[in-house]
Short mmCIF file of C-alpha atoms in Angstrom, two decimals:
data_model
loop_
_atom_site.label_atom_id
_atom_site.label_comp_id
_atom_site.label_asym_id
_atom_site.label_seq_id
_atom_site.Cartn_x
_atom_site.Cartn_y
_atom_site.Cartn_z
CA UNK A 230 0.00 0.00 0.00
CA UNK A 231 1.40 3.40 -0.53
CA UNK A 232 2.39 4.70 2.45
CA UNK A 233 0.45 8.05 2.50
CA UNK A 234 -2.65 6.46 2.11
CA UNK A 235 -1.77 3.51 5.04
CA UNK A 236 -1.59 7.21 7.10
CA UNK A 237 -4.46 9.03 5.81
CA UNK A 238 -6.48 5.44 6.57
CA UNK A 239 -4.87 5.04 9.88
CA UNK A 240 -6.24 8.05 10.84
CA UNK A 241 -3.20 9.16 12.48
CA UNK A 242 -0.34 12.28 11.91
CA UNK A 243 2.15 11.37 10.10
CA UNK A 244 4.60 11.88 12.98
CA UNK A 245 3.14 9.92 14.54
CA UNK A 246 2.21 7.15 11.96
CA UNK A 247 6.23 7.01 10.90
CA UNK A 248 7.27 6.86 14.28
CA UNK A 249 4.97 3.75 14.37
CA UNK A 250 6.24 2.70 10.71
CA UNK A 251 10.12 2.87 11.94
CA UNK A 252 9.08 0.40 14.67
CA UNK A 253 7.13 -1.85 12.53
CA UNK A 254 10.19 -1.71 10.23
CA UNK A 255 12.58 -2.41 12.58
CA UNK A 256 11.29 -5.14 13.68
CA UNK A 257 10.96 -7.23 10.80
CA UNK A 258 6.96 -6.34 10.77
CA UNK A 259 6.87 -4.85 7.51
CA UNK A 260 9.21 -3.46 4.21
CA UNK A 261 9.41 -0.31 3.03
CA UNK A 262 10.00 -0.26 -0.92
CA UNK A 263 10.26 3.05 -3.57
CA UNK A 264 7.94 2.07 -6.53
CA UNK A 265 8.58 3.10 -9.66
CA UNK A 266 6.64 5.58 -9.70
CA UNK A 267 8.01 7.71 -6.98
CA UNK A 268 5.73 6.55 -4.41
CA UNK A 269 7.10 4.77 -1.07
CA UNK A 270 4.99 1.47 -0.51
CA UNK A 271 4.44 -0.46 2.89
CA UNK A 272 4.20 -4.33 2.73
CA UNK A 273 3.55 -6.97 5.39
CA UNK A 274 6.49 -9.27 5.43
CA UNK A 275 6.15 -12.89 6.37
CA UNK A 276 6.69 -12.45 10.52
CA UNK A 277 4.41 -8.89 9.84
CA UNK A 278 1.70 -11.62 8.20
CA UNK A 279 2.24 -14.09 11.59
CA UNK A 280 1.78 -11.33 13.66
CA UNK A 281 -1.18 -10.04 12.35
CA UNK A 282 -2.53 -13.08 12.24
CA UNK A 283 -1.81 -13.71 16.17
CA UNK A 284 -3.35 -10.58 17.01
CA UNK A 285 -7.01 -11.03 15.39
CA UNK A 286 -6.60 -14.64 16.42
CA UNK A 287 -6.24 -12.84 20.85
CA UNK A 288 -8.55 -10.24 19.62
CA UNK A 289 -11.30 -13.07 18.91
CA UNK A 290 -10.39 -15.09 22.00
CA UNK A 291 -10.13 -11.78 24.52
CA UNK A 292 -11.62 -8.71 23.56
CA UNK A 293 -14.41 -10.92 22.37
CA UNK A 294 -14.74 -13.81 24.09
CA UNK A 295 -14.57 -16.41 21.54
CA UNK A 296 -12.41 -18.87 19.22
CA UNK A 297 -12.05 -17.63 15.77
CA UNK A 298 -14.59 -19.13 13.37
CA UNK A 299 -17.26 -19.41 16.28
#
């Protein structure tokens, strides 16, 4: 995704949202790549997929109370 609209939809200033970004990036979350058309783009990488996937997976079980795919 192109990483000024990954801010605008995060709802967040971009501060803020590259502060975030930098962390993601830094730890292996997600890749930061210049497109060839001038625009930087934000992907998941394989541990950012595994992560994302753990945290809907607690957000099922905790925040609402049940297994995913009950």
């Amino acid at each position: 995704m192109v990483k000024t609209r990954l801010q605008v939809a995060a709802n967040v200033n971009y501060d803020v949202f590259s502060r975030y970004l930098e962390w993601m990036a830094g730890r292996g979350l997600v890749s930061l790549e210049n497109a060839s058309d001038g625009h930087e783009r934000v992907t998941l990488t394989p541990k950012g997929h595994e992560a994302y996937r753990k945290l809907v997976q607690w957000i099922h079980e905790v925040v609402q109370g049940r297994a995913p795919g009950t």
